[in-house]
Amino acid sequence: MATRGGQERGSVRSLERGLALLVAMNRRKRASVMELARDTRLPRPTVYRLLETLRQAGFVAYGSSTDRFQLAPQVRALSDGFADDEWITEIASPLMAEFTRELVWPVALMTFDEGTMLVRETTHQASRLSIDSGMVGRRLPMLRTAAGRAFLAFAPDNERGAILELLNHSRSTDDRYAQGTQRLNVMIKAIRAKGYATQEREINPRTSGIAVPIRVDERVLGSISVIWIASALTMDEALHRFIKPLVHLSGRIITAMRNGSVLTSARGGAATERFPGIARG
Amino acid sequence: MATRGGQERGSVRSLERGLALLVAMNRRKRASVMELARDTRLPRPTVYRLLETLRQAGFVAYGSSTDRFQLAPQVRALSDGFADDEWITEIASPLMAEFTRELVWPVALMTFDEGTMLVRETTHQASRLSIDSGMVGRRLPMLRTAAGRAFLAFAPDNERGAILELLNHSRSTDDRYAQGTQRLNVMIKAIRAKGYATQEREINPRTSGIAVPIRVDERVLGSISVIWIASALTMDEALHRFIKPLVHLSGRIITAMRNGSVLTSARGGAATERFPGIARG
DNA sequence: ACTGGATGTCCGCACAATGGACAATTCGGG
DNA sequence: CCCGAATTGTCCATTGTGCGGACATCCAGT
């Protein structure tokens, strides 16, 4: 048997696995059973069984012409009821769409959440040049994303200290990056000086990114990042092309929020408001 | 005990139930365990177990102040990768079939994807004159297919520029075609002027093709192309015979989409209607 | 104090989910 | 054209897992 992989107690394994499978399918437009088995590290027969269940429930469909599975429209029923923060849907989203309409490459909006950068919104759908789909809702490591680095660099000193401490105790090697306190401080200083953070082929070996923070009154609500296919543009070219529009985008979001067409509850700690009581553990 | 009347074969029950639970949560802003148990007709202990699993996986959160569960931003990872392709099977396919029924030669529908033209649908199986089968799912180079050329020519300027930039850095010689910027611009201008693109024996030395774009509001969704055995028809004969029907086909697809015989629900549409649920029998 | 409804947890049992193994098929390439 | 490698699909003995009845607790209403 596959010896318990360090699972928590009271968990329904097959549900965990089925959801992992669904998430994996969101990452590939059309997937074969084998690809999914590899992505999820599940035994192939298990993937067959779970996929068959998902198919009967209507969440995935078997492409008759392609011999592959794909998501069915019904998956929307799994998340349509989720109400995102208003400043994201009402203000940031449309401005992000505008960016991609002009510059073609996709952008993503991420916020800090539980020691990771949580992808809240992207224009991957709208961008012709996106190779990553299904990113919204995923968590990416703080120190290996441009967005996370930008967030950290511009966060208030005490917050940054607390977060780094948290990361130092992380199990993941992605977060151990924080170990080299020396080197990290250099990086953070550089980001603060330049006003943006970068990442080259770290998350996806085929893409790179640049990110700027969204700062409202000393507070960093999150980061906006552009993502491009690394082979198409060098970092220098990308910087030259994207920095100004990115900063502009961030600025527009901030001013739009200040003018407060947003809901009244945006007072004080807007970022921490969104979840009245986040109980973890 | 639940009756389990129409028990499907090879299904993982706990996954079905967990998904039903998630769907139920999408229907309520905040739900208590009991409400969910009633909605899904699951035993309460089961709901606890499943909810706990969902919580550990990060898809729902427990509001400590309200004693209720609610969806977490991560649920979007379950559906963000879904791209609405229904127009291809629902609208384009039948119209394409009609084309081949009348004109005998096969047509193919391709969309731009990751720097290539992806064959999404064909009428090869319906055409007796087809020599290429099993094309669906295959990727063909942008600049050597009629479909790719048509797509490029009619794409918005900024998109075309970005795509060509990407192709210029491609490893494949098929894409290096883009090197001759001069000659390429001439070709693109010609295509725009004529309204269609052609290809002679480029992909398959025995076949040629003509393609027109599918344009909806300044946006090019893909291309439709006819393929014929080159020795049977000269390009001029083919043009004379196919152009009008091809343009007509593209036009019909576009109007059918505008009339939205497919639910073009932007967001929050009533997509949450028909989850079979547990007590389906 | 009593009642009815809701919340949370326990734990032994049955069987549902599991995955190793094998057969069938496709692919590629020499 | 043939062969080995990789992929696809299915079977079924085994046991670990999900199940849910039962019990304890809490709270609001009367």
GROMACS .gro file of N, CA and C in nm, chain A residues 65-185:
model
  363
   65SER      N    1  -1.328   1.276  -3.007
   65SER     CA    2  -1.236   1.278  -3.121
   65SER      C    3  -1.090   1.278  -3.081
   66THR      N    4  -1.064   1.314  -2.958
   66THR     CA    5  -0.924   1.330  -2.920
   66THR      C    6  -0.874   1.226  -2.820
   67ASP      N    7  -0.963   1.140  -2.772
   67ASP     CA    8  -0.921   1.042  -2.672
   67ASP      C    9  -0.864   1.107  -2.547
   68ARG      N   10  -0.917   1.221  -2.513
   68ARG     CA   11  -0.866   1.290  -2.394
   68ARG      C   12  -0.982   1.345  -2.313
   69PHE      N   13  -0.950   1.372  -2.189
   69PHE     CA   14  -1.052   1.428  -2.102
   69PHE      C   15  -1.040   1.580  -2.097
   70GLN      N   16  -1.153   1.644  -2.078
   70GLN     CA   17  -1.151   1.789  -2.061
   70GLN      C   18  -1.260   1.830  -1.965
   71LEU      N   19  -1.249   1.951  -1.914
   71LEU     CA   20  -1.348   1.999  -1.819
   71LEU      C   21  -1.481   2.024  -1.890
   72ALA      N   22  -1.588   2.001  -1.820
   72ALA     CA   23  -1.721   2.029  -1.873
   72ALA      C   24  -1.772   2.159  -1.809
   73PRO      N   25  -1.868   2.223  -1.876
   73PRO     CA   26  -1.919   2.352  -1.827
   73PRO      C   27  -1.968   2.345  -1.683
   74GLN      N   28  -2.005   2.228  -1.642
   74GLN     CA   29  -2.061   2.209  -1.509
   74GLN      C   30  -1.962   2.241  -1.397
   75VAL      N   31  -1.833   2.242  -1.425
   75VAL     CA   32  -1.738   2.272  -1.317
   75VAL      C   33  -1.761   2.411  -1.260
   76ARG      N   34  -1.826   2.494  -1.336
   76ARG     CA   35  -1.853   2.629  -1.284
   76ARG      C   36  -1.940   2.623  -1.161
   77ALA      N   37  -2.020   2.521  -1.153
   77ALA     CA   38  -2.109   2.509  -1.037
   77ALA      C   39  -2.028   2.491  -0.909
   78LEU      N   40  -1.901   2.461  -0.923
   78LEU     CA   41  -1.817   2.440  -0.805
   78LEU      C   42  -1.762   2.569  -0.748
   79SER      N   43  -1.771   2.677  -0.826
   79SER     CA   44  -1.711   2.800  -0.774
   79SER      C   45  -1.791   2.926  -0.806
   80ASP      N   46  -1.896   2.914  -0.885
   80ASP     CA   47  -1.973   3.033  -0.921
   80ASP      C   48  -2.031   3.103  -0.800
   81GLY      N   49  -2.053   3.029  -0.695
   81GLY     CA   50  -2.113   3.089  -0.577
   81GLY      C   51  -2.016   3.166  -0.490
   82PHE      N   52  -1.891   3.156  -0.526
   82PHE     CA   53  -1.790   3.225  -0.445
   82PHE      C   54  -1.787   3.374  -0.479
   83ALA      N   55  -1.801   3.457  -0.378
   83ALA     CA   56  -1.799   3.601  -0.399
   83ALA      C   57  -1.661   3.655  -0.364
   84ASP      N   58  -1.592   3.702  -0.463
   84ASP     CA   59  -1.459   3.755  -0.441
   84ASP      C   60  -1.468   3.896  -0.384
   85ASP      N   61  -1.356   3.948  -0.339
   85ASP     CA   62  -1.356   4.085  -0.287
   85ASP      C   63  -1.397   4.182  -0.396
   86GLU      N   64  -1.470   4.284  -0.353
   86GLU     CA   65  -1.522   4.375  -0.453
   86GLU      C   66  -1.414   4.455  -0.524
   87TRP      N   67  -1.310   4.488  -0.452
   87TRP     CA   68  -1.208   4.570  -0.519
   87TRP      C   69  -1.140   4.492  -0.631
   88ILE      N   70  -1.141   4.362  -0.620
   88ILE     CA   71  -1.079   4.282  -0.725
   88ILE      C   72  -1.169   4.273  -0.847
   89THR      N   73  -1.293   4.235  -0.825
   89THR     CA   74  -1.382   4.217  -0.940
   89THR      C   75  -1.425   4.349  -1.002
   90GLU      N   76  -1.451   4.447  -0.916
   90GLU     CA   77  -1.508   4.572  -0.968
   90GLU      C   78  -1.401   4.666  -1.024
   91ILE      N   79  -1.287   4.666  -0.960
   91ILE     CA   80  -1.186   4.766  -0.998
   91ILE      C   81  -1.068   4.705  -1.072
   92ALA      N   82  -1.005   4.607  -1.010
   92ALA     CA   83  -0.882   4.554  -1.069
   92ALA      C   84  -0.906   4.478  -1.199
   93SER      N   85  -1.006   4.392  -1.200
   93SER     CA   86  -1.029   4.307  -1.317
   93SER      C   87  -1.041   4.385  -1.448
   94PRO      N   88  -1.130   4.483  -1.453
   94PRO     CA   89  -1.143   4.556  -1.579
   94PRO      C   90  -1.015   4.626  -1.621
   95LEU      N   91  -0.942   4.679  -1.526
   95LEU     CA   92  -0.818   4.748  -1.561
   95LEU      C   93  -0.713   4.649  -1.609
   96MET      N   94  -0.713   4.533  -1.549
   96MET     CA   95  -0.619   4.429  -1.594
   96MET      C   96  -0.652   4.386  -1.736
   97ALA      N   97  -0.780   4.373  -1.763
   97ALA     CA   98  -0.822   4.332  -1.897
   97ALA      C   99  -0.774   4.433  -2.001
   98GLU      N  100  -0.781   4.557  -1.962
   98GLU     CA  101  -0.737   4.663  -2.053
   98GLU      C  102  -0.588   4.648  -2.084
   99PHE      N  103  -0.513   4.621  -1.981
   99PHE     CA  104  -0.369   4.601  -1.998
   99PHE      C  105  -0.341   4.494  -2.102
  100THR      N  106  -0.404   4.379  -2.085
  100THR     CA  107  -0.377   4.269  -2.176
  100THR      C  108  -0.430   4.297  -2.317
  101ARG      N  109  -0.538   4.369  -2.324
  101ARG     CA  110  -0.590   4.403  -2.456
  101ARG      C  111  -0.488   4.484  -2.534
  102GLU      N  112  -0.415   4.568  -2.463
  102GLU     CA  113  -0.316   4.652  -2.530
  102GLU      C  114  -0.181   4.584  -2.549
  103LEU      N  115  -0.137   4.517  -2.445
  103LEU     CA  116  -0.001   4.462  -2.450
  103LEU      C  117   0.002   4.312  -2.479
  104VAL      N  118  -0.113   4.251  -2.492
  104VAL     CA  119  -0.126   4.111  -2.532
  104VAL      C  120  -0.089   4.010  -2.425
  105TRP      N  121   0.022   4.030  -2.357
  105TRP     CA  122   0.063   3.933  -2.255
  105TRP      C  123  -0.027   3.940  -2.132
  106PRO      N  124  -0.040   3.826  -2.064
  106PRO     CA  125  -0.132   3.819  -1.949
  106PRO      C  126  -0.076   3.882  -1.822
  107VAL      N  127  -0.166   3.925  -1.735
  107VAL     CA  128  -0.127   3.973  -1.603
  107VAL      C  129  -0.202   3.894  -1.496
  108ALA      N  130  -0.145   3.895  -1.377
  108ALA     CA  131  -0.209   3.825  -1.265
  108ALA      C  132  -0.209   3.913  -1.142
  109LEU      N  133  -0.313   3.901  -1.064
  109LEU     CA  134  -0.322   3.973  -0.937
  109LEU      C  135  -0.316   3.870  -0.824
  110MET      N  136  -0.219   3.887  -0.736
  110MET     CA  137  -0.205   3.792  -0.625
  110MET      C  138  -0.205   3.866  -0.492
  111THR      N  139  -0.256   3.799  -0.391
  111THR     CA  140  -0.254   3.855  -0.257
  111THR      C  141  -0.183   3.758  -0.165
  112PHE      N  142  -0.134   3.810  -0.054
  112PHE     CA  143  -0.068   3.726   0.044
  112PHE      C  144  -0.173   3.654   0.127
  113ASP      N  145  -0.154   3.525   0.142
  113ASP     CA  146  -0.250   3.449   0.220
  113ASP      C  147  -0.186   3.324   0.276
  114GLU      N  148  -0.181   3.317   0.405
  114GLU     CA  149  -0.129   3.199   0.471
  114GLU      C  150   0.009   3.156   0.422
  115GLY      N  151   0.098   3.250   0.417
  115GLY     CA  152   0.235   3.217   0.383
  115GLY      C  153   0.263   3.191   0.237
  116THR      N  154   0.162   3.214   0.153
  116THR     CA  155   0.184   3.197   0.010
  116THR      C  156   0.122   3.312  -0.066
  117MET      N  157   0.152   3.318  -0.193
  117MET     CA  158   0.083   3.415  -0.277
  117MET      C  159  -0.033   3.342  -0.343
  118LEU      N  160  -0.151   3.395  -0.322
  118LEU     CA  161  -0.271   3.333  -0.374
  118LEU      C  162  -0.315   3.409  -0.500
  119VAL      N  163  -0.327   3.336  -0.608
  119VAL     CA  164  -0.367   3.400  -0.734
  119VAL      C  165  -0.515   3.432  -0.729
  120ARG      N  166  -0.548   3.558  -0.735
  120ARG     CA  167  -0.687   3.599  -0.722
  120ARG      C  168  -0.755   3.625  -0.855
  121GLU      N  169  -0.681   3.677  -0.949
  121GLU     CA  170  -0.742   3.708  -1.078
  121GLU      C  171  -0.633   3.713  -1.184
  122THR      N  172  -0.667   3.673  -1.305
  122THR     CA  173  -0.570   3.682  -1.414
  122THR      C  174  -0.642   3.718  -1.543
  123THR      N  175  -0.561   3.750  -1.645
  123THR     CA  176  -0.619   3.770  -1.778
  123THR      C  177  -0.570   3.660  -1.872
  124HIS      N  178  -0.539   3.546  -1.813
  124HIS     CA  179  -0.491   3.436  -1.896
  124HIS      C  180  -0.594   3.396  -2.003
  125GLN      N  181  -0.719   3.401  -1.965
  125GLN     CA  182  -0.823   3.363  -2.061
  125GLN      C  183  -0.823   3.457  -2.180
  126ALA      N  184  -0.804   3.582  -2.150
  126ALA     CA  185  -0.817   3.684  -2.253
  126ALA      C  186  -0.691   3.697  -2.338
  127SER      N  187  -0.582   3.643  -2.287
  127SER     CA  188  -0.456   3.660  -2.359
  127SER      C  189  -0.431   3.546  -2.456
  128ARG      N  190  -0.395   3.582  -2.575
  128ARG     CA  191  -0.362   3.483  -2.677
  128ARG      C  192  -0.231   3.413  -2.644
  129LEU      N  193  -0.148   3.479  -2.569
  129LEU     CA  194  -0.012   3.429  -2.551
  129LEU      C  195   0.008   3.355  -2.420
  130SER      N  196  -0.101   3.330  -2.350
  130SER     CA  197  -0.087   3.261  -2.224
  130SER      C  198  -0.065   3.111  -2.246
  131ILE      N  199   0.028   3.055  -2.170
  131ILE     CA  200   0.042   2.910  -2.176
  131ILE      C  201   0.003   2.846  -2.043
  132ASP      N  202  -0.027   2.929  -1.946
  132ASP     CA  203  -0.072   2.876  -1.818
  132ASP      C  204  -0.220   2.906  -1.801
  133SER      N  205  -0.299   2.802  -1.789
  133SER     CA  206  -0.439   2.827  -1.763
  133SER      C  207  -0.473   2.772  -1.625
  134GLY      N  208  -0.584   2.815  -1.575
  134GLY     CA  209  -0.627   2.764  -1.446
  134GLY      C  210  -0.537   2.803  -1.331
  135MET      N  211  -0.493   2.925  -1.330
  135MET     CA  212  -0.405   2.969  -1.221
  135MET      C  213  -0.483   3.027  -1.104
  136VAL      N  214  -0.599   3.085  -1.131
  136VAL     CA  215  -0.674   3.149  -1.024
  136VAL      C  216  -0.710   3.048  -0.916
  137GLY      N  217  -0.682   3.085  -0.793
  137GLY     CA  218  -0.711   2.995  -0.682
  137GLY      C  219  -0.590   2.915  -0.640
  138ARG      N  220  -0.488   2.915  -0.721
  138ARG     CA  221  -0.368   2.839  -0.683
  138ARG      C  222  -0.279   2.921  -0.593
  139ARG      N  223  -0.199   2.851  -0.515
  139ARG     CA  224  -0.104   2.917  -0.426
  139ARG      C  225   0.037   2.898  -0.482
  140LEU      N  226   0.112   3.006  -0.482
  140LEU     CA  227   0.249   2.998  -0.530
  140LEU      C  228   0.342   3.046  -0.420
  141PRO      N  229   0.463   2.993  -0.418
  141PRO     CA  230   0.557   3.026  -0.310
  141PRO      C  231   0.598   3.173  -0.311
  142MET      N  232   0.608   3.231  -0.195
  142MET     CA  233   0.644   3.372  -0.179
  142MET      C  234   0.773   3.409  -0.250
  143LEU      N  235   0.875   3.328  -0.226
  143LEU     CA  236   1.008   3.374  -0.263
  143LEU      C  237   1.050   3.337  -0.405
  144ARG      N  238   0.965   3.261  -0.472
  144ARG     CA  239   1.003   3.225  -0.607
  144ARG      C  240   0.915   3.293  -0.710
  145THR      N  241   0.818   3.370  -0.666
  145THR     CA  242   0.735   3.447  -0.759
  145THR      C  243   0.777   3.593  -0.754
  146ALA      N  244   0.762   3.658  -0.866
  146ALA     CA  245   0.789   3.802  -0.868
  146ALA      C  246   0.690   3.872  -0.777
  147ALA      N  247   0.566   3.826  -0.781
  147ALA     CA  248   0.462   3.889  -0.700
  147ALA      C  249   0.494   3.878  -0.551
  148GLY      N  250   0.538   3.762  -0.508
  148GLY     CA  251   0.570   3.742  -0.368
  148GLY      C  252   0.688   3.828  -0.325
  149ARG      N  253   0.788   3.834  -0.410
  149ARG     CA  254   0.905   3.915  -0.379
  149ARG      C  255   0.868   4.063  -0.368
  150ALA      N  256   0.785   4.107  -0.461
  150ALA     CA  257   0.742   4.247  -0.457
  150ALA      C  258   0.662   4.274  -0.330
  151PHE      N  259   0.575   4.181  -0.299
  151PHE     CA  260   0.494   4.199  -0.178
  151PHE      C  261   0.583   4.212  -0.055
  152LEU      N  262   0.674   4.118  -0.043
  152LEU     CA  263   0.764   4.118   0.072
  152LEU      C  264   0.845   4.246   0.082
  153ALA      N  265   0.900   4.284  -0.031
  153ALA     CA  266   0.990   4.399  -0.030
  153ALA      C  267   0.920   4.526   0.016
  154PHE      N  268   0.794   4.539  -0.018
  154PHE     CA  269   0.724   4.662   0.014
  154PHE      C  270   0.635   4.653   0.138
  155ALA      N  271   0.632   4.536   0.196
  155ALA     CA  272   0.554   4.522   0.319
  155ALA      C  273   0.626   4.598   0.432
  156PRO      N  274   0.551   4.645   0.531
  156PRO     CA  275   0.613   4.710   0.647
  156PRO      C  276   0.715   4.616   0.711
  157ASP      N  277   0.817   4.673   0.769
  157ASP     CA  278   0.928   4.593   0.822
  157ASP      C  279   0.882   4.483   0.917
  158ASN      N  280   0.792   4.517   1.008
  158ASN     CA  281   0.752   4.417   1.107
  158ASN      C  282   0.676   4.302   1.040
  159GLU      N  283   0.592   4.335   0.944
  159GLU     CA  284   0.521   4.228   0.873
  159GLU      C  285   0.619   4.138   0.800
  160ARG      N  286   0.711   4.202   0.731
  160ARG     CA  287   0.808   4.123   0.656
  160ARG      C  288   0.884   4.030   0.748
  161GLY      N  289   0.924   4.084   0.863
  161GLY     CA  290   0.996   4.001   0.958
  161GLY      C  291   0.916   3.880   0.999
  162ALA      N  292   0.789   3.903   1.028
  162ALA     CA  293   0.704   3.792   1.072
  162ALA      C  294   0.689   3.688   0.962
  163ILE      N  295   0.669   3.736   0.841
  163ILE     CA  296   0.649   3.643   0.730
  163ILE      C  297   0.775   3.561   0.705
  164LEU      N  298   0.889   3.627   0.707
  164LEU     CA  299   1.013   3.555   0.682
  164LEU      C  300   1.038   3.450   0.789
  165GLU      N  301   1.003   3.486   0.909
  165GLU     CA  302   1.018   3.389   1.016
  165GLU      C  303   0.930   3.266   0.991
  166LEU      N  304   0.810   3.297   0.948
  166LEU     CA  305   0.717   3.188   0.915
  166LEU      C  306   0.776   3.100   0.805
  167LEU      N  307   0.828   3.163   0.703
  167LEU     CA  308   0.882   3.088   0.589
  167LEU      C  309   1.002   3.004   0.631
  168ASN      N  310   1.079   3.056   0.724
  168ASN     CA  311   1.197   2.983   0.767
  168ASN      C  312   1.162   2.849   0.830
  169HIS      N  313   1.042   2.843   0.882
  169HIS     CA  314   0.999   2.718   0.945
  169HIS      C  315   0.920   2.631   0.850
  170SER      N  316   0.916   2.673   0.725
  170SER     CA  317   0.836   2.599   0.628
  170SER      C  318   0.902   2.466   0.593
  171ARG      N  319   0.819   2.373   0.557
  171ARG     CA  320   0.867   2.242   0.516
  171ARG      C  321   0.922   2.248   0.373
  172SER      N  322   0.866   2.338   0.296
  172SER     CA  323   0.897   2.342   0.153
  172SER      C  324   1.032   2.406   0.122
  173THR      N  325   1.102   2.348   0.030
  173THR     CA  326   1.231   2.406  -0.008
  173THR      C  327   1.211   2.537  -0.083
  174ASP      N  328   1.092   2.553  -0.142
  174ASP     CA  329   1.063   2.678  -0.211
  174ASP      C  330   1.073   2.797  -0.116
  175ASP      N  331   1.043   2.771   0.009
  175ASP     CA  332   1.044   2.879   0.105
  175ASP      C  333   1.177   2.893   0.178
  176ARG      N  334   1.257   2.789   0.169
  176ARG     CA  335   1.387   2.791   0.236
  176ARG      C  336   1.480   2.896   0.178
  177TYR      N  337   1.444   2.938   0.061
  177TYR     CA  338   1.512   3.049  -0.001
  177TYR      C  339   1.542   3.156   0.103
  178ALA      N  340   1.453   3.162   0.200
  178ALA     CA  341   1.465   3.267   0.301
  178ALA      C  342   1.583   3.243   0.394
  179GLN      N  343   1.637   3.124   0.390
  179GLN     CA  344   1.747   3.091   0.478
  179GLN      C  345   1.862   3.189   0.463
  180GLY      N  346   1.900   3.212   0.341
  180GLY     CA  347   2.013   3.304   0.321
  180GLY      C  348   1.971   3.447   0.352
  181THR      N  349   1.960   3.478   0.477
  181THR     CA  350   1.910   3.610   0.518
  181THR      C  351   1.992   3.721   0.453
  182GLN      N  352   2.119   3.693   0.444
  182GLN     CA  353   2.207   3.791   0.383
  182GLN      C  354   2.163   3.826   0.242
  183ARG      N  355   2.162   3.723   0.160
  183ARG     CA  356   2.131   3.741   0.018
  183ARG      C  357   1.990   3.797   0.000
  184LEU      N  358   1.902   3.751   0.087
  184LEU     CA  359   1.763   3.795   0.077
  184LEU      C  360   1.751   3.945   0.101
  185ASN      N  361   1.824   3.992   0.200
  185ASN     CA  362   1.819   4.135   0.229
  185ASN      C  363   1.869   4.219   0.111
   0.00000   0.00000   0.00000
